[in-house]
JSON list of C-alpha atoms in Angstrom, two decimals:
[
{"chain": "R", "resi": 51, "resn": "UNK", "atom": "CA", "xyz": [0.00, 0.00, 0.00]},
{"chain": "R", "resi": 52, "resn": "UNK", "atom": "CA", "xyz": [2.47, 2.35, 0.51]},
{"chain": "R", "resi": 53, "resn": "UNK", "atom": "CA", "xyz": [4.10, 1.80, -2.42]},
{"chain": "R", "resi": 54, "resn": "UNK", "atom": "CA", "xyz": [1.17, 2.55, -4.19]},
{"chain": "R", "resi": 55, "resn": "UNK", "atom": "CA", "xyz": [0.77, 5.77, -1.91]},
{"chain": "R", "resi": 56, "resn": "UNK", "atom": "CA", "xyz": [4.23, 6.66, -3.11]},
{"chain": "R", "resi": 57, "resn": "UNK", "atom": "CA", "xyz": [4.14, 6.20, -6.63]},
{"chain": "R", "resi": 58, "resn": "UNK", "atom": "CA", "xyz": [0.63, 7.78, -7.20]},
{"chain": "R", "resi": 59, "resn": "UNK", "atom": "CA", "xyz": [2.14, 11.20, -5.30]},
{"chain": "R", "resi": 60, "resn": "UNK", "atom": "CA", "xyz": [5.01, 10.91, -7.83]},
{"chain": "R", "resi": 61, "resn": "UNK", "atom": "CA", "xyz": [2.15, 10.99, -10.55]},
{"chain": "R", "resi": 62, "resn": "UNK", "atom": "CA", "xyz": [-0.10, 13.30, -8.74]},
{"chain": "R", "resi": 63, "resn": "UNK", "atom": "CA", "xyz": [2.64, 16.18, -8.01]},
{"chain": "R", "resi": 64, "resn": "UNK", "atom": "CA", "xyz": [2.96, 16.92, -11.86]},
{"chain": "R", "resi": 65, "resn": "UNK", "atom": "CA", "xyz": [-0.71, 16.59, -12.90]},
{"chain": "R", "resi": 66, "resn": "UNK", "atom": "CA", "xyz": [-2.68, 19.39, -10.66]},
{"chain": "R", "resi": 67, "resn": "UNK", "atom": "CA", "xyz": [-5.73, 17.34, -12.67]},
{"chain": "R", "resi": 68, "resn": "UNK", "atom": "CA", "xyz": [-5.06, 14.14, -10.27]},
{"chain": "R", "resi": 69, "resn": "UNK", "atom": "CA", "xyz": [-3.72, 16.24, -7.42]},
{"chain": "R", "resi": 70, "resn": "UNK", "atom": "CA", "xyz": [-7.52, 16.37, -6.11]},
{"chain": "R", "resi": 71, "resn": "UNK", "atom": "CA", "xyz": [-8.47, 12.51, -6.42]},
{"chain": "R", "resi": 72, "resn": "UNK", "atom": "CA", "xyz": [-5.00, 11.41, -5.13]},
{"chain": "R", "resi": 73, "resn": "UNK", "atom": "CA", "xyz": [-5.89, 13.67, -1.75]},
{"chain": "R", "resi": 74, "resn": "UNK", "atom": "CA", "xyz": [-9.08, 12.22, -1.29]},
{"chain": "R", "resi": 75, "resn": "UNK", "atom": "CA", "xyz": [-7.42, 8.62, -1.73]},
{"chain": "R", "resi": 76, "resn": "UNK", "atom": "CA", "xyz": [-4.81, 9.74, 1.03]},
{"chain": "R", "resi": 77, "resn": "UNK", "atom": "CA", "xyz": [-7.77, 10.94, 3.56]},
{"chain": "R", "resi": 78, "resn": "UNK", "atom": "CA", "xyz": [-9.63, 7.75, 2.48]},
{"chain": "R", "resi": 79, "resn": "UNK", "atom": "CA", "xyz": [-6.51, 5.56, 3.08]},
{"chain": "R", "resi": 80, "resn": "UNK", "atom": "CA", "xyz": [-5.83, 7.24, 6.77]},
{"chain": "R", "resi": 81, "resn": "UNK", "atom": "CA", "xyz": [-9.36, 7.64, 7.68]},
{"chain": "R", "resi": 82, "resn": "UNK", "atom": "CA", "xyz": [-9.81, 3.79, 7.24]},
{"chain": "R", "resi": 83, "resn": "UNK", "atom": "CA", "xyz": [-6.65, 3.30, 9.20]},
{"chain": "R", "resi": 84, "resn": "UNK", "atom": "CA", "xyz": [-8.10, 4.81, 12.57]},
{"chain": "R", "resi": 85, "resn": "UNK", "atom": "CA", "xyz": [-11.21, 3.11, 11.99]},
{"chain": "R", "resi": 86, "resn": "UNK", "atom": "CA", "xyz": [-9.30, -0.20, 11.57]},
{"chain": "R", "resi": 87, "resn": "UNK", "atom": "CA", "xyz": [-7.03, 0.59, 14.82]},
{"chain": "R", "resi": 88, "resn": "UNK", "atom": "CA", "xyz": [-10.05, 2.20, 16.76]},
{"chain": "R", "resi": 89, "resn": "UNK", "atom": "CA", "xyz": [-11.69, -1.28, 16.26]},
{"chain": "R", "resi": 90, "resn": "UNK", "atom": "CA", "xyz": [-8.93, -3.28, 17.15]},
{"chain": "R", "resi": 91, "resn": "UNK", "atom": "CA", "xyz": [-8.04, -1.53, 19.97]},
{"chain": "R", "resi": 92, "resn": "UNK", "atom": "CA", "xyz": [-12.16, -1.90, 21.50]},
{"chain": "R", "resi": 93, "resn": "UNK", "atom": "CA", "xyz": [-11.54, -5.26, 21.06]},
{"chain": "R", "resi": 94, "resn": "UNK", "atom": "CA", "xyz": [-8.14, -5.44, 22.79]},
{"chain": "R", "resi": 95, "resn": "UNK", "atom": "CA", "xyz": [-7.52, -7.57, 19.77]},
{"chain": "R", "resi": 96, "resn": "UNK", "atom": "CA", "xyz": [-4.00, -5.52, 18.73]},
{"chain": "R", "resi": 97, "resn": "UNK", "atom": "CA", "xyz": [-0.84, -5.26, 20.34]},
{"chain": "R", "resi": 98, "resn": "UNK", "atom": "CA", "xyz": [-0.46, -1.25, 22.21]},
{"chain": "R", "resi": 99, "resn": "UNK", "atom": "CA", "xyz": [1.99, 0.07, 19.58]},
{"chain": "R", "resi": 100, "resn": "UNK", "atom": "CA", "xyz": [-0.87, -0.31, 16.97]},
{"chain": "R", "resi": 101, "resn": "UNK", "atom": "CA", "xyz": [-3.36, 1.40, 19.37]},
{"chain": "R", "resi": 102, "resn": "UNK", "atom": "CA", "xyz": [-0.73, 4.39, 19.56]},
{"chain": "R", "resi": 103, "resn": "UNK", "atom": "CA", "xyz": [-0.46, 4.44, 15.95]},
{"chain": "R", "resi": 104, "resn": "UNK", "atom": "CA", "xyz": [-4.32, 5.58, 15.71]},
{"chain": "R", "resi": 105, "resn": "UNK", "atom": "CA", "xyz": [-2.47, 9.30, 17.09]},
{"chain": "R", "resi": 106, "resn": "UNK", "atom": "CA", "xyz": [-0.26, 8.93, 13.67]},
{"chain": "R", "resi": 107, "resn": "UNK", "atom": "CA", "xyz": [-3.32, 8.39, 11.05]},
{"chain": "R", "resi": 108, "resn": "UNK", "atom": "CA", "xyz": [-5.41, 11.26, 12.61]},
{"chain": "R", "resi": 109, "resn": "UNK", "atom": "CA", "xyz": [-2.27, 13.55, 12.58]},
{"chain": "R", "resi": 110, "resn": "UNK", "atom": "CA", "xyz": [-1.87, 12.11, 8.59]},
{"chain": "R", "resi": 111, "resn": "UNK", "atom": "CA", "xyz": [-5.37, 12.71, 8.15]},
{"chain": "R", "resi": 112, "resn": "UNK", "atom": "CA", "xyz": [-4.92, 16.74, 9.52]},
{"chain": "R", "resi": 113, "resn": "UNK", "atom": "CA", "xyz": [-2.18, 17.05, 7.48]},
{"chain": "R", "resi": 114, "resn": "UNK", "atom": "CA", "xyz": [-3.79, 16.47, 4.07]},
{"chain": "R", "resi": 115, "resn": "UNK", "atom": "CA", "xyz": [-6.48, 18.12, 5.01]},
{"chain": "R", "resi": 116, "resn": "UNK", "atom": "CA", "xyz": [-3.94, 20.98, 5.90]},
{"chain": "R", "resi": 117, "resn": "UNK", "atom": "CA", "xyz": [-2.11, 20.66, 2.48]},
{"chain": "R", "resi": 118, "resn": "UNK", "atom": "CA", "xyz": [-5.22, 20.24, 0.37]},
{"chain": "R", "resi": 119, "resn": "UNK", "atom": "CA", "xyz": [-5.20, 21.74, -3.41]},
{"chain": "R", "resi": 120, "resn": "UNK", "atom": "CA", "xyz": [-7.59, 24.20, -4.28]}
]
């Protein structure tokens, strides 16, 4: 996945045409990432280093929205 992340920002940074779809993958991609964690960690099904990683998506999440093209 993150491969993919990376390669489709190469793309994205000289097309502003794809700039807008790539940042509404990114919030889509972080956005399911908390939910994912968030669940896990109701469950107590995940170790506590993924439940502190659901800090790092938000703060991803905030960021693109931060950075977003108009």
């Amino acid at each position: 996945m993150a491969f993919v992340i990376g390669s489709f920002g190469i793309r994205a940074a000289s097309d502003p045409a794809v700039q807008i779809f790539y940042f509404q993958f990114l919030l889509t991609c972080w956005m399911l990432m908390v939910l994912v964690h968030t669940y896990g960690a109701l469950k107590k099904i995940q170790p506590i280093t993924e439940t502190y990683e659901i800090g790092f998506w938000l703060g991803l999440s905030v960021l693109t929205l931060l950075f977003w093209p108009i």
